[in-house]
Amino acid sequence: MTEIAIPEGSPFGLANLPYGVFSTPGAEPRVGVRVADSVVDLAVALGDDTFARPSLNAFMAQGRARWAEVRRRITELVSGDVPDAAVHPLASVTLHLPFEVADYVDFYASEHHASNLGRLFRPDAEPLMPNWKHLPVGYHGRAGTLVVSGTEIVRPNGQRKAPADAAPTFGPSARLDIEAEVGFVVGTGSPLGASVGTGDFAERVFGAVLVNDWSARDIQAWEYVPLGPNLGKSFATSVSAWVVPLLALEAARVPTPTQDPEPLPYLRESSPWGLDLDLAVEWNGQRVSRPPYREMYWSPAQMLAHLTVNGAASRTGDLYASGTVSGPEKDQRGAFIELTWGGKEPITVNGEERTFLQDGDEVVITATAPAADGSRLGFGEVRGRILPARAAE
Amino acid sequence: MTEIAIPEGSPFGLANLPYGVFSTPGAEPRVGVRVADSVVDLAVALGDDTFARPSLNAFMAQGRARWAEVRRRITELVSGDVPDAAVHPLASVTLHLPFEVADYVDFYASEHHASNLGRLFRPDAEPLMPNWKHLPVGYHGRAGTLVVSGTEIVRPNGQRKAPADAAPTFGPSARLDIEAEVGFVVGTGSPLGASVGTGDFAERVFGAVLVNDWSARDIQAWEYVPLGPNLGKSFATSVSAWVVPLLALEAARVPTPTQDPEPLPYLRESSPWGLDLDLAVEWNGQRVSRPPYREMYWSPAQMLAHLTVNGAASRTGDLYASGTVSGPEKDQRGAFIELTWGGKEPITVNGEERTFLQDGDEVVITATAPAADGSRLGFGEVRGRILPARAAE
C-alpha cells in the first residue's frame, strides 16, 4: 500500500482530483485521477470496469450523482493508503486525449477579444457585431482534429491573400497564432428537440479543460466570409490531458460581468456560472499573458443553453470552448494577434522579437482557480511546439 | 430461395445497389442493400459479420478494393437466387441513419445559390465574396443532429431580429426553409498532417446521399456574422437512408463548369468529378424544383482536397455536403428562399400560397443519375414533415 504525499499547496490536491486517460508501457490506455505528481488507476483502485476504458465517455454518461459518488470514494481512498498497483508516477505514464469528442463548438465570449478582433479584421466597421451582446456567438469546429497536450503542431499550408495581392497564393501560414481558451465537456447529453436551461448546466457538464485553438490568421482572414472560420482553425486544436470536474469548481464561481442589455429569458441565470480562473500563457518559457476568465461576458451555462435552445441534441463528449480569454489590459490578451496588434507591435520573447509563431516555438497555457479548501487548484497544461510546414505538393 | 424481380428500368437495379441500415421487428439494426423493392440482409446473404452491425462504418473503413469485391459478390448473388431469410420487402423494414457521422461539413458550391443568397442577405454588396471562385467555401455543422429521412422536424425556436426591430425577440422561426444537397461519405480517413489530393477522391469516398439542410433563415440572418451559421441550421439535418456507392456513379461523371480563374494546383483535377445528377424537390406532393447537380462549380473531389489541405484529419463517417444545388433557372433553385425570392414572390403549392414552410408541410427530395447499364439509378428519398414548435419556456 502507498500513501500519496500531497505537498502543502499542491494544485493537484484533494480539492481538485482531475480525471484523465493514461497508459503505461505494454498496457492499454485507461482512466486515472491525478493526485499531486501521481496518477491513480481507477479501475484497479476502485475495482470498477467503467474506468478500464480508453476514454472518460462511459463514466461521464453516468450522470452527476455518480460523478459525486466516485469523487467521494476517491477522496476517501486517497486520504488513506492506495494499493501499490494503482499508483504510477506522473512522469512514467503517457497521457492521451481524455474523452472521445462528439461535437466541438467554439464560442467567442470575451468582449475584449471580440472587440480587438473586430478592429483588426474589419477596421472600417463597428468592432462588435449587433448580435454580440444578445447571444453567445459561436461556430462548430472539426472534432476529428482535437489533440492532447504535447502533440506537435505542423504549420498548416493554405490559401492566403493580402489586401494588396491580386490573387491568393498557396503555402505555409505566415501568421500562426494561439487562442487561450477554457473548454467544457458535456457528460450527459440531451435528445433532439430538448433544450437545456441555464439551471441544468451542472447536471449536464462533467468538467473543464484548457484549450489552445491554434489559428492561422492569414488563412482565416481570406476564407471566413460569409460562413466563418474553417481551414484556418481545423489543422489542430489542443486540449489539456486533465479534465477538472465541475464539482471541484464550485469555489471558483463568480458573477459574470454586467450584461446590458439584459439577455432574453432563456439566457438568464439565477446563479451565474462565471468562473474566477487565472490563465497564463508562456511563449518559449516566458510568460507573455495572464488572461482572466472572470472577465468573460457569457457564462458556460449560457453557452450550453444557447447551443440547445433550437432543439439541437447534445451528446456525451461534446466539447464547447469559450473562445479566446482576453482581459481589458494588454498583458491579459489570450491571442498573439491581439498582443502584437496584428503583428505591428512585436513583443520581445527571451530577447528575440516575435509577432506570430516561428517554427520550433513552444506555447504552454496553464490555469489556476480557487478551491474549496482555500488552496488554488491547477488545470493540466496545454502544450504544443510548432513544426515546419510540409512541402506543398 | 428467392429470385428478386427487378422491373425493367427500376432505379434500384443491379447498376445501383445502395447500402443502408435496416431493422425488422425484434431484431437489431444491420446492413442491407436495396434491390428493387427488397432489402437484402448482407450478414445473412454473404455470411459476413461486418454487416451484422448498426452502421456502415466498419465496412466503409475497409477500403475501395473491398467495396469493389463486395459489390461483385452482391451482383452475382442477386443475379441468381437469394436465401429467403436474407430478403425483406422494403415496406416491412425500418430504415436507420446508415452511418455514424464523424465530422459534418457543409459547402456552398453552387454559384447560382451563392449569388442568390448574397443578393438576399447582403443586398448592398457584390453577391459573390472575393474568395468564392478561389476555394470551396464551407463550414462545419453539428454532426449530432443528423437524422434519417422520415424523421419529423420540429420547427426551431430562436432569436430573430428584422432590420426594423430595435432588439431581437425569441420564438418559433417564421422563415423555415430547405436546402436540397448531395452529401459525400468518407470511407477511409486520412491522418492528421496528411492531405488528400483530388486524384484520391475515389479511394477515400465510399458513396453519396441526399441531404436536406433545413434552415431557419430568420435565426441564421441574425446570428451568422462573423462566425457563420449555427443555430439556424443545427436543429436538424436530414439524410437519405440509402448510400449510393461511388462505384455506381462512374457513368454519371461529367466535367465541372469552366473554372475561371484557374484554381490553385491543389484544387486541379486531371479528370473532374462533376456529377450529372437530376434532383427533384416536392412540396406537399407537388414538384416545385429540379436542381441540376451538373451545374455545381466545385466538384466533391475538390471539396475533400480543400478540407484536408491544411493537414486536417478525415475519418470514416465524415459527411460533407455540397451546399444547396441551384441551377440558373428559377425552377432549378434548391432552396425556398431563392424560389420565393426571400418570401416576396410566393409560389402556389396545391392551390395554396407558400413562401416558407408551414406546420404540417412535407418536403421530399429525390434524385436520379445515369447508370452503367444505360438506365437511370435512383437515390433514396430524403423526406421530412414540419411539426409545430415547442412552447418556449
mmCIF file of C-alpha atoms in Angstrom, chain B residues 4-191:
data_model
loop_
_atom_site.group_PDB
_atom_site.id
_atom_site.type_symbol
_atom_site.label_atom_id
_atom_site.label_comp_id
_atom_site.label_asym_id
_atom_site.label_seq_id
_atom_site.Cartn_x
_atom_site.Cartn_y
_atom_site.Cartn_z
ATOM 1 C CA ILE B 4 -35.705 -10.889 -56.660
ATOM 2 C CA ALA B 5 -37.769 -9.491 -59.526
ATOM 3 C CA ILE B 6 -36.263 -6.289 -60.868
ATOM 4 C CA PRO B 7 -38.721 -4.447 -63.103
ATOM 5 C CA GLU B 8 -37.327 -3.095 -66.382
ATOM 6 C CA GLY B 9 -35.980 0.407 -65.741
ATOM 7 C CA SER B 10 -36.022 0.093 -61.954
ATOM 8 C CA PRO B 11 -33.927 2.868 -60.389
ATOM 9 C CA PHE B 12 -32.744 0.277 -57.865
ATOM 10 C CA GLY B 13 -31.481 -2.409 -60.242
ATOM 11 C CA LEU B 14 -28.095 -4.108 -60.466
ATOM 12 C CA ALA B 15 -26.349 -0.934 -61.603
ATOM 13 C CA ASN B 16 -27.183 0.789 -58.308
ATOM 14 C CA LEU B 17 -27.124 -1.456 -55.195
ATOM 15 C CA PRO B 18 -27.134 1.225 -52.481
ATOM 16 C CA TYR B 19 -26.343 0.346 -48.887
ATOM 17 C CA GLY B 20 -28.402 1.131 -45.817
ATOM 18 C CA VAL B 21 -29.115 0.058 -42.260
ATOM 19 C CA PHE B 22 -32.471 -1.567 -41.543
ATOM 20 C CA SER B 23 -34.261 -3.455 -38.822
ATOM 21 C CA THR B 24 -37.174 -5.837 -38.645
ATOM 22 C CA PRO B 25 -39.432 -6.304 -35.605
ATOM 23 C CA GLY B 26 -37.493 -7.829 -32.725
ATOM 24 C CA ALA B 27 -34.115 -7.775 -34.476
ATOM 25 C CA GLU B 28 -31.177 -5.378 -34.221
ATOM 26 C CA PRO B 29 -30.363 -2.892 -36.984
ATOM 27 C CA ARG B 30 -27.940 -4.279 -39.583
ATOM 28 C CA VAL B 31 -26.598 -3.534 -43.040
ATOM 29 C CA GLY B 32 -28.661 -4.249 -46.140
ATOM 30 C CA VAL B 33 -28.562 -3.483 -49.824
ATOM 31 C CA ARG B 34 -31.599 -2.298 -51.724
ATOM 32 C CA VAL B 35 -32.646 -4.243 -54.825
ATOM 33 C CA ALA B 36 -35.867 -3.012 -56.457
ATOM 34 C CA ASP B 37 -38.379 -3.025 -53.593
ATOM 35 C CA SER B 38 -36.499 -5.525 -51.487
ATOM 36 C CA VAL B 39 -33.766 -5.247 -48.871
ATOM 37 C CA VAL B 40 -31.107 -7.953 -48.812
ATOM 38 C CA ASP B 41 -29.628 -8.676 -45.367
ATOM 39 C CA LEU B 42 -25.907 -8.827 -46.142
ATOM 40 C CA ALA B 43 -24.813 -10.567 -42.953
ATOM 41 C CA VAL B 44 -27.153 -13.429 -43.830
ATOM 42 C CA ALA B 45 -26.645 -13.374 -47.591
ATOM 43 C CA LEU B 46 -22.846 -13.146 -47.531
ATOM 44 C CA GLY B 47 -22.245 -14.786 -44.152
ATOM 45 C CA ASP B 48 -20.076 -11.844 -43.164
ATOM 46 C CA ASP B 49 -20.266 -10.293 -39.694
ATOM 47 C CA THR B 50 -19.031 -6.933 -40.983
ATOM 48 C CA PHE B 51 -22.656 -6.350 -41.929
ATOM 49 C CA ALA B 52 -24.198 -7.521 -38.653
ATOM 50 C CA ARG B 53 -23.729 -4.020 -37.218
ATOM 51 C CA PRO B 54 -25.930 -0.956 -36.873
ATOM 52 C CA SER B 55 -23.818 1.190 -39.200
ATOM 53 C CA LEU B 56 -21.815 1.035 -42.396
ATOM 54 C CA ASN B 57 -18.691 2.378 -40.720
ATOM 55 C CA ALA B 58 -16.815 -0.908 -40.284
ATOM 56 C CA PHE B 59 -17.388 -1.825 -43.930
ATOM 57 C CA MET B 60 -16.573 1.656 -45.175
ATOM 58 C CA ALA B 61 -13.264 1.596 -43.273
ATOM 59 C CA GLN B 62 -12.147 -1.494 -45.218
ATOM 60 C CA GLY B 63 -11.375 0.478 -48.357
ATOM 61 C CA ARG B 64 -12.100 0.567 -52.050
ATOM 62 C CA ALA B 65 -10.752 -2.870 -53.036
ATOM 63 C CA ARG B 66 -13.092 -4.450 -50.514
ATOM 64 C CA TRP B 67 -16.007 -2.215 -51.593
ATOM 65 C CA ALA B 68 -15.479 -3.419 -55.178
ATOM 66 C CA GLU B 69 -15.225 -7.065 -54.143
ATOM 67 C CA VAL B 70 -18.426 -6.943 -52.078
ATOM 68 C CA ARG B 71 -20.206 -5.202 -54.940
ATOM 69 C CA ARG B 72 -19.178 -8.013 -57.306
ATOM 70 C CA ARG B 73 -20.382 -10.635 -54.829
ATOM 71 C CA ILE B 74 -23.724 -8.886 -54.348
ATOM 72 C CA THR B 75 -24.181 -8.581 -58.108
ATOM 73 C CA GLU B 76 -23.568 -12.326 -58.545
ATOM 74 C CA LEU B 77 -25.806 -13.195 -55.642
ATOM 75 C CA VAL B 78 -28.721 -11.036 -56.707
ATOM 76 C CA SER B 79 -28.444 -12.201 -60.311
ATOM 77 C CA GLY B 80 -29.383 -15.682 -59.071
ATOM 78 C CA ASP B 81 -31.374 -16.925 -56.110
ATOM 79 C CA VAL B 82 -31.013 -15.355 -52.678
ATOM 80 C CA PRO B 83 -31.712 -17.262 -49.436
ATOM 81 C CA ASP B 84 -35.241 -16.485 -48.265
ATOM 82 C CA ALA B 85 -34.035 -15.439 -44.827
ATOM 83 C CA ALA B 86 -31.955 -12.667 -46.392
ATOM 84 C CA VAL B 87 -34.763 -10.961 -48.323
ATOM 85 C CA HIS B 88 -37.212 -8.482 -46.785
ATOM 86 C CA PRO B 89 -39.849 -6.387 -48.521
ATOM 87 C CA LEU B 90 -38.809 -2.747 -48.272
ATOM 88 C CA ALA B 91 -42.225 -1.860 -46.866
ATOM 89 C CA SER B 92 -41.696 -4.220 -43.922
ATOM 90 C CA VAL B 93 -38.442 -2.764 -42.585
ATOM 91 C CA THR B 94 -37.461 0.300 -40.575
ATOM 92 C CA LEU B 95 -34.612 2.319 -42.019
ATOM 93 C CA HIS B 96 -31.984 3.958 -39.794
ATOM 94 C CA LEU B 97 -29.226 6.515 -40.188
ATOM 95 C CA PRO B 98 -26.858 4.437 -42.345
ATOM 96 C CA PHE B 99 -23.561 5.521 -40.803
ATOM 97 C CA GLU B 100 -22.194 7.058 -37.622
ATOM 98 C CA VAL B 101 -21.361 10.615 -38.543
ATOM 99 C CA ALA B 102 -17.870 11.716 -37.560
ATOM 100 C CA ASP B 103 -17.463 15.344 -38.715
ATOM 101 C CA TYR B 104 -20.081 17.085 -40.839
ATOM 102 C CA VAL B 105 -19.107 19.878 -43.216
ATOM 103 C CA ASP B 106 -21.419 21.833 -45.460
ATOM 104 C CA PHE B 107 -20.072 23.532 -48.574
ATOM 105 C CA TYR B 108 -21.573 26.278 -50.690
ATOM 106 C CA ALA B 109 -20.544 25.056 -54.119
ATOM 107 C CA SER B 110 -23.350 26.294 -56.407
ATOM 108 C CA GLU B 111 -22.516 29.619 -57.991
ATOM 109 C CA HIS B 112 -26.214 30.238 -58.606
ATOM 110 C CA HIS B 113 -27.149 29.568 -54.967
ATOM 111 C CA ALA B 114 -24.250 31.581 -53.526
ATOM 112 C CA SER B 115 -25.091 34.500 -55.822
ATOM 113 C CA ASN B 116 -28.789 34.367 -54.972
ATOM 114 C CA LEU B 117 -28.148 34.230 -51.227
ATOM 115 C CA GLY B 118 -25.592 37.002 -51.481
ATOM 116 C CA ARG B 119 -28.217 39.213 -53.150
ATOM 117 C CA LEU B 120 -30.805 38.335 -50.499
ATOM 118 C CA PHE B 121 -28.607 38.553 -47.343
ATOM 119 C CA ARG B 122 -26.343 41.430 -48.451
ATOM 120 C CA PRO B 123 -28.337 43.447 -50.999
ATOM 121 C CA ASP B 124 -25.851 46.343 -50.990
ATOM 122 C CA ALA B 125 -22.730 44.311 -51.766
ATOM 123 C CA GLU B 126 -21.301 42.132 -54.533
ATOM 124 C CA PRO B 127 -23.252 38.858 -54.325
ATOM 125 C CA LEU B 128 -20.176 36.586 -54.540
ATOM 126 C CA MET B 129 -17.411 37.140 -51.992
ATOM 127 C CA PRO B 130 -13.877 37.618 -53.417
ATOM 128 C CA ASN B 131 -12.770 34.181 -52.166
ATOM 129 C CA TRP B 132 -15.648 32.229 -53.720
ATOM 130 C CA LYS B 133 -14.016 31.303 -57.047
ATOM 131 C CA HIS B 134 -10.679 30.513 -55.402
ATOM 132 C CA LEU B 135 -11.765 27.927 -52.864
ATOM 133 C CA PRO B 136 -14.816 25.827 -51.994
ATOM 134 C CA VAL B 137 -16.240 27.833 -49.099
ATOM 135 C CA GLY B 138 -17.659 25.655 -46.347
ATOM 136 C CA TYR B 139 -18.215 25.383 -42.608
ATOM 137 C CA HIS B 140 -18.628 22.674 -40.009
ATOM 138 C CA GLY B 141 -22.141 21.705 -38.963
ATOM 139 C CA ARG B 142 -23.463 19.744 -35.996
ATOM 140 C CA ALA B 143 -22.868 16.004 -36.538
ATOM 141 C CA GLY B 144 -25.077 15.083 -33.587
ATOM 142 C CA THR B 145 -28.238 16.417 -35.172
ATOM 143 C CA LEU B 146 -28.161 14.470 -38.429
ATOM 144 C CA VAL B 147 -31.305 12.383 -38.788
ATOM 145 C CA VAL B 148 -32.507 9.805 -41.270
ATOM 146 C CA SER B 149 -35.151 10.522 -43.879
ATOM 147 C CA GLY B 150 -38.644 10.344 -42.443
ATOM 148 C CA THR B 151 -37.747 11.900 -39.093
ATOM 149 C CA GLU B 152 -40.217 14.647 -38.265
ATOM 150 C CA ILE B 153 -38.736 18.114 -37.981
ATOM 151 C CA VAL B 154 -39.795 20.301 -35.067
ATOM 152 C CA ARG B 155 -39.847 23.968 -36.015
ATOM 153 C CA PRO B 156 -36.968 25.529 -34.065
ATOM 154 C CA ASN B 157 -37.216 28.368 -31.593
ATOM 155 C CA GLY B 158 -34.562 31.016 -31.579
ATOM 156 C CA GLN B 159 -33.598 34.660 -31.770
ATOM 157 C CA ARG B 160 -34.851 36.629 -34.763
ATOM 158 C CA LYS B 161 -34.455 40.316 -35.482
ATOM 159 C CA ALA B 162 -35.797 42.094 -38.524
ATOM 160 C CA PRO B 163 -33.744 45.125 -39.615
ATOM 161 C CA ALA B 164 -36.515 47.459 -38.401
ATOM 162 C CA ASP B 165 -36.704 45.868 -34.929
ATOM 163 C CA ALA B 166 -34.869 47.550 -32.063
ATOM 164 C CA ALA B 167 -33.969 44.261 -30.396
ATOM 165 C CA PRO B 168 -34.240 40.557 -31.136
ATOM 166 C CA THR B 169 -37.223 38.524 -29.992
ATOM 167 C CA PHE B 170 -37.447 34.834 -29.125
ATOM 168 C CA GLY B 171 -39.841 32.402 -30.702
ATOM 169 C CA PRO B 172 -40.505 29.939 -33.493
ATOM 170 C CA SER B 173 -38.726 30.518 -36.787
ATOM 171 C CA ALA B 174 -41.092 32.193 -39.241
ATOM 172 C CA ARG B 175 -38.812 31.577 -42.227
ATOM 173 C CA LEU B 176 -38.229 27.847 -42.170
ATOM 174 C CA ASP B 177 -36.614 26.640 -45.373
ATOM 175 C CA ILE B 178 -34.931 23.667 -47.022
ATOM 176 C CA GLU B 179 -31.648 23.209 -48.849
ATOM 177 C CA ALA B 180 -31.530 20.362 -51.389
ATOM 178 C CA GLU B 181 -27.996 18.998 -51.335
ATOM 179 C CA VAL B 182 -25.864 15.999 -52.167
ATOM 180 C CA GLY B 183 -23.594 14.596 -49.447
ATOM 181 C CA PHE B 184 -20.414 12.528 -49.720
ATOM 182 C CA VAL B 185 -19.436 9.948 -47.110
ATOM 183 C CA VAL B 186 -15.763 9.313 -46.330
ATOM 184 C CA GLY B 187 -14.921 5.618 -46.144
ATOM 185 C CA THR B 188 -11.211 5.583 -45.435
ATOM 186 C CA GLY B 189 -9.890 8.515 -43.468
ATOM 187 C CA SER B 190 -6.558 10.285 -43.603
ATOM 188 C CA PRO B 191 -4.332 11.010 -40.597
#
